[in-house]
């Protein structure tokens, strides 16, 4: 157990040192997550999962980021640490929660980013956001249920502010939306991406 623990600590330490000295961008990586929705007029919280694999061992780290808006559009900079020989570092969205809390009891849509590839196709990805309520049903008892809050749309941009296509959506709760990005949505998405990327 001690050996495994030390291996994981070494992986984390080396990844952190490399991140501090590596270039800011890597070709083809997912850099910006954009969320869209007419009902997203308050806040959204994204949970990032960073996975570090080292000599057969894996350590996972979760971090939460909350943004507020008044126009139903959010742009998140995707956390990034570069991989080095022997250490593989990946970051994905492990869950998204809307402004109404689910108290950790409802299914949160996840978005795997490891296999995102740059593409000219204006695909967006849809998922359902839930909240949890527990109304009293008599004698002090509560009946808790998860309720649909709204549908959210997501798209991903690379470090060059170009759209990316996601190729592994099987288990995350997202699916390809029926409609592609409109021209106005596309303009908004690229403008938000440029701002996040500092361009």
PDB file of C-alpha atoms in Angstrom:
ATOM      1  CA  UNK A   1       0.000   0.000   0.000  1.00  0.00           C
ATOM      2  CA  UNK A   2       2.856   2.381   0.817  1.00  0.00           C
ATOM      3  CA  UNK A   3       4.457   1.727  -2.564  1.00  0.00           C
ATOM      4  CA  UNK A   4       1.213   2.476  -4.395  1.00  0.00           C
ATOM      5  CA  UNK A   5       0.706   5.655  -2.397  1.00  0.00           C
ATOM      6  CA  UNK A   6       4.206   6.858  -3.178  1.00  0.00           C
ATOM      7  CA  UNK A   7       3.716   6.132  -6.885  1.00  0.00           C
ATOM      8  CA  UNK A   8       0.600   8.262  -6.948  1.00  0.00           C
ATOM      9  CA  UNK A   9       2.313  11.086  -5.096  1.00  0.00           C
ATOM     10  CA  UNK A  10       5.201  10.970  -7.561  1.00  0.00           C
ATOM     11  CA  UNK A  11       2.756  11.108 -10.472  1.00  0.00           C
ATOM     12  CA  UNK A  12       1.005  14.146  -9.068  1.00  0.00           C
ATOM     13  CA  UNK A  13       4.256  15.925  -8.240  1.00  0.00           C
ATOM     14  CA  UNK A  14       5.789  15.325 -11.659  1.00  0.00           C
ATOM     15  CA  UNK A  15       2.635  16.398 -13.452  1.00  0.00           C
ATOM     16  CA  UNK A  16       2.520  19.600 -11.424  1.00  0.00           C
ATOM     17  CA  UNK A  17       6.174  20.426 -12.148  1.00  0.00           C
ATOM     18  CA  UNK A  18       5.707  19.726 -15.844  1.00  0.00           C
ATOM     19  CA  UNK A  19       2.596  21.893 -15.997  1.00  0.00           C
ATOM     20  CA  UNK A  20       4.549  24.802 -14.564  1.00  0.00           C
ATOM     21  CA  UNK A  21       7.251  24.593 -17.239  1.00  0.00           C
ATOM     22  CA  UNK A  22       5.335  23.375 -20.313  1.00  0.00           C
ATOM     23  CA  UNK A  23       3.953  25.510 -23.162  1.00  0.00           C
ATOM     24  CA  UNK A  24       0.486  26.960 -22.581  1.00  0.00           C
ATOM     25  CA  UNK A  25      -1.147  25.036 -25.433  1.00  0.00           C
ATOM     26  CA  UNK A  26      -0.960  21.623 -27.037  1.00  0.00           C
ATOM     27  CA  UNK A  27      -2.247  21.023 -30.549  1.00  0.00           C
ATOM     28  CA  UNK A  28      -5.692  19.484 -30.720  1.00  0.00           C
ATOM     29  CA  UNK A  29      -6.602  19.711 -27.059  1.00  0.00           C
ATOM     30  CA  UNK A  30     -10.019  20.660 -25.737  1.00  0.00           C
ATOM     31  CA  UNK A  31      -9.619  24.170 -24.310  1.00  0.00           C
ATOM     32  CA  UNK A  32     -13.064  25.769 -23.833  1.00  0.00           C
ATOM     33  CA  UNK A  33     -16.431  24.333 -22.781  1.00  0.00           C
ATOM     34  CA  UNK A  34     -19.429  26.438 -23.828  1.00  0.00           C
ATOM     35  CA  UNK A  35     -22.885  25.804 -22.339  1.00  0.00           C
ATOM     36  CA  UNK A  36     -26.031  27.235 -23.913  1.00  0.00           C
ATOM     37  CA  UNK A  37     -29.677  27.330 -22.874  1.00  0.00           C
ATOM     38  CA  UNK A  38     -32.596  29.739 -22.859  1.00  0.00           C
ATOM     39  CA  UNK A  39     -33.321  28.806 -19.235  1.00  0.00           C
ATOM     40  CA  UNK A  40     -29.746  29.149 -17.995  1.00  0.00           C
ATOM     41  CA  UNK A  41     -30.299  32.615 -16.590  1.00  0.00           C
ATOM     42  CA  UNK A  42     -28.713  32.111 -13.187  1.00  0.00           C
ATOM     43  CA  UNK A  43     -25.776  29.779 -12.540  1.00  0.00           C
ATOM     44  CA  UNK A  44     -24.198  26.499 -13.571  1.00  0.00           C
ATOM     45  CA  UNK A  45     -21.614  24.430 -11.704  1.00  0.00           C
ATOM     46  CA  UNK A  46     -19.210  22.159 -13.584  1.00  0.00           C
ATOM     47  CA  UNK A  47     -17.271  19.401 -11.831  1.00  0.00           C
ATOM     48  CA  UNK A  48     -13.922  18.709 -13.482  1.00  0.00           C
ATOM     49  CA  UNK A  49     -12.248  15.323 -13.105  1.00  0.00           C
ATOM     50  CA  UNK A  50      -8.512  15.211 -13.696  1.00  0.00           C
ATOM     51  CA  UNK A  51      -7.094  11.701 -13.977  1.00  0.00           C
ATOM     52  CA  UNK A  52      -3.370  10.995 -13.660  1.00  0.00           C
ATOM     53  CA  UNK A  53      -2.190   7.531 -14.739  1.00  0.00           C
ATOM     54  CA  UNK A  54       1.296   6.410 -13.687  1.00  0.00           C
ATOM     55  CA  UNK A  55       2.751   2.885 -13.878  1.00  0.00           C
ATOM     56  CA  UNK A  56      -0.619   1.196 -13.748  1.00  0.00           C
ATOM     57  CA  UNK A  57      -1.883   3.359 -10.903  1.00  0.00           C
ATOM     58  CA  UNK A  58      -4.539   6.039 -11.256  1.00  0.00           C
ATOM     59  CA  UNK A  59      -5.328   9.053  -9.093  1.00  0.00           C
ATOM     60  CA  UNK A  60      -8.396  11.223  -9.649  1.00  0.00           C
ATOM     61  CA  UNK A  61      -8.937  14.782  -8.527  1.00  0.00           C
ATOM     62  CA  UNK A  62     -12.280  16.609  -8.573  1.00  0.00           C
ATOM     63  CA  UNK A  63     -12.700  20.378  -8.652  1.00  0.00           C
ATOM     64  CA  UNK A  64     -15.833  22.503  -8.925  1.00  0.00           C
ATOM     65  CA  UNK A  65     -16.302  25.711 -10.899  1.00  0.00           C
ATOM     66  CA  UNK A  66     -19.415  27.890 -10.801  1.00  0.00           C
ATOM     67  CA  UNK A  67     -20.310  30.654 -13.242  1.00  0.00           C
ATOM     68  CA  UNK A  68     -23.260  33.034 -13.335  1.00  0.00           C
ATOM     69  CA  UNK A  69     -24.834  34.750 -16.320  1.00  0.00           C
ATOM     70  CA  UNK A  70     -27.927  36.625 -17.433  1.00  0.00           C
ATOM     71  CA  UNK A  71     -28.008  35.547 -21.083  1.00  0.00           C
ATOM     72  CA  UNK A  72     -27.996  31.751 -20.855  1.00  0.00           C
ATOM     73  CA  UNK A  73     -24.428  31.366 -22.128  1.00  0.00           C
ATOM     74  CA  UNK A  74     -21.388  30.163 -20.220  1.00  0.00           C
ATOM     75  CA  UNK A  75     -17.762  29.634 -21.265  1.00  0.00           C
ATOM     76  CA  UNK A  76     -15.393  27.609 -19.065  1.00  0.00           C
ATOM     77  CA  UNK A  77     -11.649  27.271 -19.553  1.00  0.00           C
ATOM     78  CA  UNK A  78     -10.979  23.523 -19.425  1.00  0.00           C
ATOM     79  CA  UNK A  79      -8.254  22.792 -16.822  1.00  0.00           C
ATOM     80  CA  UNK A  80      -5.076  21.530 -18.428  1.00  0.00           C
ATOM     81  CA  UNK A  81      -1.956  19.692 -17.312  1.00  0.00           C
ATOM     82  CA  UNK A  82       0.321  18.243 -20.006  1.00  0.00           C
ATOM     83  CA  UNK A  83       1.234  14.566 -20.149  1.00  0.00           C
ATOM     84  CA  UNK A  84       4.877  13.484 -20.055  1.00  0.00           C
ATOM     85  CA  UNK A  85       6.507  10.124 -20.861  1.00  0.00           C
ATOM     86  CA  UNK A  86       5.151   7.582 -18.399  1.00  0.00           C
ATOM     87  CA  UNK A  87       2.439   9.891 -17.055  1.00  0.00           C
ATOM     88  CA  UNK A  88      -0.892  10.429 -18.771  1.00  0.00           C
ATOM     89  CA  UNK A  89      -3.083  13.311 -17.603  1.00  0.00           C
ATOM     90  CA  UNK A  90      -6.654  13.762 -18.840  1.00  0.00           C
ATOM     91  CA  UNK A  91      -9.474  16.098 -17.821  1.00  0.00           C
ATOM     92  CA  UNK A  92     -13.189  15.599 -18.423  1.00  0.00           C
ATOM     93  CA  UNK A  93     -16.511  16.915 -17.156  1.00  0.00           C
ATOM     94  CA  UNK A  94     -17.732  14.495 -14.486  1.00  0.00           C
ATOM     95  CA  UNK A  95     -20.954  16.376 -13.783  1.00  0.00           C
ATOM     96  CA  UNK A  96     -22.991  19.534 -14.421  1.00  0.00           C
ATOM     97  CA  UNK A  97     -25.494  21.000 -11.951  1.00  0.00           C
ATOM     98  CA  UNK A  98     -27.932  23.835 -12.579  1.00  0.00           C
ATOM     99  CA  UNK A  99     -29.016  26.639 -10.273  1.00  0.00           C
ATOM    100  CA  UNK A 100     -31.426  24.329  -8.408  1.00  0.00           C
ATOM    101  CA  UNK A 101     -29.536  21.874  -6.224  1.00  0.00           C
ATOM    102  CA  UNK A 102     -29.865  18.128  -6.659  1.00  0.00           C
ATOM    103  CA  UNK A 103     -28.174  17.571  -3.266  1.00  0.00           C
ATOM    104  CA  UNK A 104     -25.924  15.027  -4.934  1.00  0.00           C
ATOM    105  CA  UNK A 105     -28.818  12.612  -5.393  1.00  0.00           C
ATOM    106  CA  UNK A 106     -29.742  13.015  -9.072  1.00  0.00           C
ATOM    107  CA  UNK A 107     -27.937  11.962 -12.220  1.00  0.00           C
ATOM    108  CA  UNK A 108     -25.593  14.661 -13.468  1.00  0.00           C
ATOM    109  CA  UNK A 109     -24.564  14.631 -17.128  1.00  0.00           C
ATOM    110  CA  UNK A 110     -20.890  13.971 -17.794  1.00  0.00           C
ATOM    111  CA  UNK A 111     -18.930  14.895 -20.886  1.00  0.00           C
ATOM    112  CA  UNK A 112     -15.806  12.867 -21.762  1.00  0.00           C
ATOM    113  CA  UNK A 113     -13.240  15.047 -23.507  1.00  0.00           C
ATOM    114  CA  UNK A 114     -10.347  12.625 -24.048  1.00  0.00           C
ATOM    115  CA  UNK A 115     -11.340  11.786 -27.628  1.00  0.00           C
ATOM    116  CA  UNK A 116     -12.461  15.236 -28.772  1.00  0.00           C
ATOM    117  CA  UNK A 117     -11.223  16.053 -32.271  1.00  0.00           C
ATOM    118  CA  UNK A 118     -11.237  19.344 -34.176  1.00  0.00           C
ATOM    119  CA  UNK A 119     -14.032  19.479 -36.747  1.00  0.00           C
ATOM    120  CA  UNK A 120     -15.902  21.877 -39.014  1.00  0.00           C
ATOM    121  CA  UNK A 121     -19.237  20.256 -38.156  1.00  0.00           C
ATOM    122  CA  UNK A 122     -21.382  22.509 -35.969  1.00  0.00           C
ATOM    123  CA  UNK A 123     -22.521  19.752 -33.633  1.00  0.00           C
ATOM    124  CA  UNK A 124     -23.835  20.488 -30.170  1.00  0.00           C
ATOM    125  CA  UNK A 125     -24.532  18.009 -27.400  1.00  0.00           C
ATOM    126  CA  UNK A 126     -27.711  17.949 -25.323  1.00  0.00           C
ATOM    127  CA  UNK A 127     -28.334  16.684 -21.793  1.00  0.00           C
ATOM    128  CA  UNK A 128     -30.998  16.967 -19.125  1.00  0.00           C
ATOM    129  CA  UNK A 129     -30.314  18.853 -15.898  1.00  0.00           C
ATOM    130  CA  UNK A 130     -32.206  17.700 -12.794  1.00  0.00           C
ATOM    131  CA  UNK A 131     -33.024  19.122  -9.381  1.00  0.00           C
ATOM    132  CA  UNK A 132     -34.312  17.373  -6.262  1.00  0.00           C
ATOM    133  CA  UNK A 133     -37.309  18.287  -4.144  1.00  0.00           C
ATOM    134  CA  UNK A 134     -38.669  16.632  -1.014  1.00  0.00           C
ATOM    135  CA  UNK A 135     -42.276  17.716  -0.322  1.00  0.00           C
ATOM    136  CA  UNK A 136     -43.953  16.536   2.855  1.00  0.00           C
ATOM    137  CA  UNK A 137     -46.581  13.841   2.359  1.00  0.00           C
ATOM    138  CA  UNK A 138     -47.953  13.740   5.890  1.00  0.00           C
ATOM    139  CA  UNK A 139     -46.883  12.793   9.420  1.00  0.00           C
ATOM    140  CA  UNK A 140     -43.512  14.413   8.859  1.00  0.00           C
ATOM    141  CA  UNK A 141     -42.590  12.096   6.007  1.00  0.00           C
ATOM    142  CA  UNK A 142     -41.011  13.455   2.849  1.00  0.00           C
ATOM    143  CA  UNK A 143     -41.079  11.981  -0.622  1.00  0.00           C
ATOM    144  CA  UNK A 144     -37.997  13.005  -2.566  1.00  0.00           C
ATOM    145  CA  UNK A 145     -37.847  12.965  -6.347  1.00  0.00           C
ATOM    146  CA  UNK A 146     -35.560  14.167  -9.090  1.00  0.00           C
ATOM    147  CA  UNK A 147     -37.264  16.539 -11.514  1.00  0.00           C
ATOM    148  CA  UNK A 148     -36.235  17.831 -14.918  1.00  0.00           C
ATOM    149  CA  UNK A 149     -35.049  21.435 -14.657  1.00  0.00           C
ATOM    150  CA  UNK A 150     -34.152  22.076 -18.307  1.00  0.00           C
ATOM    151  CA  UNK A 151     -32.149  20.817 -21.262  1.00  0.00           C
ATOM    152  CA  UNK A 152     -28.642  22.126 -21.682  1.00  0.00           C
ATOM    153  CA  UNK A 153     -26.547  22.332 -24.865  1.00  0.00           C
ATOM    154  CA  UNK A 154     -22.773  22.010 -24.857  1.00  0.00           C
ATOM    155  CA  UNK A 155     -20.029  22.535 -27.388  1.00  0.00           C
ATOM    156  CA  UNK A 156     -16.251  22.346 -27.111  1.00  0.00           C
ATOM    157  CA  UNK A 157     -13.541  24.500 -28.704  1.00  0.00           C
ATOM    158  CA  UNK A 158      -9.871  23.697 -29.188  1.00  0.00           C
ATOM    159  CA  UNK A 159      -6.933  25.974 -28.372  1.00  0.00           C
ATOM    160  CA  UNK A 160      -7.330  27.621 -31.792  1.00  0.00           C
ATOM    161  CA  UNK A 161     -10.965  28.512 -31.024  1.00  0.00           C
ATOM    162  CA  UNK A 162     -12.245  25.889 -33.483  1.00  0.00           C
ATOM    163  CA  UNK A 163     -15.175  23.557 -32.864  1.00  0.00           C
ATOM    164  CA  UNK A 164     -14.475  20.024 -31.692  1.00  0.00           C
ATOM    165  CA  UNK A 165     -16.453  16.833 -32.217  1.00  0.00           C
ATOM    166  CA  UNK A 166     -16.893  14.443 -29.285  1.00  0.00           C
ATOM    167  CA  UNK A 167     -16.649  10.777 -30.177  1.00  0.00           C
ATOM    168  CA  UNK A 168     -17.387   8.979 -26.882  1.00  0.00           C
ATOM    169  CA  UNK A 169     -20.759   9.997 -25.461  1.00  0.00           C
ATOM    170  CA  UNK A 170     -22.088   6.523 -24.643  1.00  0.00           C
ATOM    171  CA  UNK A 171     -22.341   6.728 -20.855  1.00  0.00           C
ATOM    172  CA  UNK A 172     -22.181  10.407 -19.993  1.00  0.00           C
ATOM    173  CA  UNK A 173     -25.791  11.475 -20.408  1.00  0.00           C
ATOM    174  CA  UNK A 174     -25.116  13.775 -23.376  1.00  0.00           C
ATOM    175  CA  UNK A 175     -26.224  13.005 -26.921  1.00  0.00           C
ATOM    176  CA  UNK A 176     -25.851  14.819 -30.214  1.00  0.00           C
ATOM    177  CA  UNK A 177     -28.556  17.487 -30.519  1.00  0.00           C
ATOM    178  CA  UNK A 178     -30.980  17.287 -33.428  1.00  0.00           C
ATOM    179  CA  UNK A 179     -30.094  20.815 -34.543  1.00  0.00           C
ATOM    180  CA  UNK A 180     -26.627  22.140 -35.253  1.00  0.00           C
ATOM    181  CA  UNK A 181     -25.422  25.566 -34.154  1.00  0.00           C
ATOM    182  CA  UNK A 182     -27.167  28.440 -35.902  1.00  0.00           C
ATOM    183  CA  UNK A 183     -25.133  31.305 -37.334  1.00  0.00           C
ATOM    184  CA  UNK A 184     -25.959  33.519 -34.341  1.00  0.00           C
ATOM    185  CA  UNK A 185     -25.051  30.748 -31.896  1.00  0.00           C
ATOM    186  CA  UNK A 186     -21.817  30.140 -33.762  1.00  0.00           C
ATOM    187  CA  UNK A 187     -20.869  33.806 -33.517  1.00  0.00           C
ATOM    188  CA  UNK A 188     -21.628  33.810 -29.791  1.00  0.00           C
ATOM    189  CA  UNK A 189     -19.668  30.605 -29.177  1.00  0.00           C
ATOM    190  CA  UNK A 190     -16.541  31.785 -30.987  1.00  0.00           C
ATOM    191  CA  UNK A 191     -16.717  35.193 -29.291  1.00  0.00           C
ATOM    192  CA  UNK A 192     -16.859  33.542 -25.869  1.00  0.00           C
ATOM    193  CA  UNK A 193     -14.059  31.174 -26.827  1.00  0.00           C
ATOM    194  CA  UNK A 194     -11.868  34.056 -27.960  1.00  0.00           C
ATOM    195  CA  UNK A 195     -12.441  35.827 -24.646  1.00  0.00           C
ATOM    196  CA  UNK A 196     -11.534  32.751 -22.589  1.00  0.00           C
ATOM    197  CA  UNK A 197      -8.439  32.124 -24.720  1.00  0.00           C
ATOM    198  CA  UNK A 198      -7.412  35.770 -24.406  1.00  0.00           C
ATOM    199  CA  UNK A 199      -7.687  36.610 -28.100  1.00  0.00           C
TER     200      UNK A 199
END
